[in-house]
Amino acid sequence: MAQNHGSIRRPEMSAPLQKPNSLDVRQAIVRYLIDHVDNPSVSIVEVTIAVRKMFPLCELTDWQIGDLIARSAIDAGFAIDFDAAPWTETS
């Protein structure tokens, strides 16, 4: 039997990046909340940044993502931290 010594492509690298829909984003938010269940408060900005990293091609606005975060967090019993953008400093 001949062996193939060529390169092995990982399946996730062969597929082109796709634009997520709001259901994909909401599922990612729920996974984020589950991973951070020990913290009773959710930062809208922090989760928005995490979503943007997971879905760089996401066409939802920050406001739309924030709305999905707030709805998901409230449904799961989290408190919401309606924080300012991370680049805004307060004195």
C-alpha positions as MATLAB code, in Angstrom:
seq = 'MAQNHGSIRRPEMSAPLQKPNSLDVRQAIVRYLIDHVDNPSVSIVEVTIAVRKMFPLCELTDWQIGDLIARSAIDAGFAIDFDAAPWTETS';
ca = [
       0.000    0.000    0.000;
       1.452    3.371   -0.986;
       1.690    6.050    1.634;
       0.933    9.666    0.942;
       3.536   11.899    2.545;
       1.985   15.118    1.267;
       0.705   17.885    3.493;
      -2.451   17.337    5.516;
      -5.013   20.099    5.325;
      -7.154   20.738    8.337;
     -10.856   20.900    7.375;
     -11.470   24.208    9.140;
      -8.755   25.865    7.087;
     -10.063   24.655    3.726;
     -13.489   26.286    4.055;
     -13.738   30.005    3.304;
     -14.819   32.312    6.098;
     -18.554   32.853    6.055;
     -20.580   35.725    7.361;
     -22.475   34.652   10.478;
     -26.179   35.256   10.912;
     -27.755   36.477   14.139;
     -28.466   32.892   15.268;
     -24.744   32.040   14.954;
     -23.880   35.126   16.985;
     -26.508   34.379   19.637;
     -25.206   30.804   20.003;
     -21.664   32.138   20.428;
     -22.921   34.580   23.076;
     -24.641   31.762   24.972;
     -21.411   29.712   24.864;
     -19.525   32.762   26.169;
     -22.016   33.146   29.017;
     -21.723   29.465   29.903;
     -17.922   29.782   29.957;
     -18.218   32.807   32.293;
     -21.068   31.592   34.494;
     -19.011   32.234   37.658;
     -19.295   35.999   37.023;
     -22.859   37.212   37.746;
     -22.426   40.398   35.673;
     -21.877   40.605   31.916;
     -20.017   43.449   30.224;
     -21.665   44.346   26.928;
     -18.379   45.756   25.579;
     -16.328   42.744   26.662;
     -18.691   40.267   25.025;
     -18.982   42.436   21.888;
     -15.189   42.373   21.543;
     -15.198   38.587   21.986;
     -17.921   38.221   19.326;
     -15.977   40.421   16.896;
     -12.911   38.199   17.402;
     -14.968   35.036   16.798;
     -16.724   36.497   13.748;
     -14.487   39.028   11.990;
     -16.889   39.150    9.018;
     -19.960   39.836   11.164;
     -22.078   42.542    9.565;
     -24.181   43.230   12.658;
     -23.631   46.613   14.265;
     -22.257   46.881   17.797;
     -25.733   47.968   18.875;
     -27.300   44.825   17.341;
     -24.686   42.595   18.957;
     -25.199   44.401   22.283;
     -28.931   43.807   22.021;
     -28.364   40.073   21.465;
     -25.958   40.007   24.411;
     -28.392   41.788   26.721;
     -31.323   39.554   25.725;
     -29.260   36.363   26.106;
     -27.778   37.446   29.429;
     -31.136   38.483   30.881;
     -32.671   35.186   29.744;
     -29.833   33.362   31.539;
     -30.205   35.418   34.747;
     -27.071   37.567   34.445;
     -26.825   41.200   35.493;
     -25.929   43.550   32.640;
     -23.074   46.042   32.758;
     -23.952   48.709   30.188;
     -20.362   49.918   30.095;
     -18.724   52.470   27.876;
     -16.461   51.564   24.996;
     -13.039   50.330   26.209;
     -11.205   53.209   24.539;
     -13.188   55.781   26.542;
     -11.458   56.818   29.748;
     -13.326   58.293   32.664;
     -11.692   60.398   35.321;
];
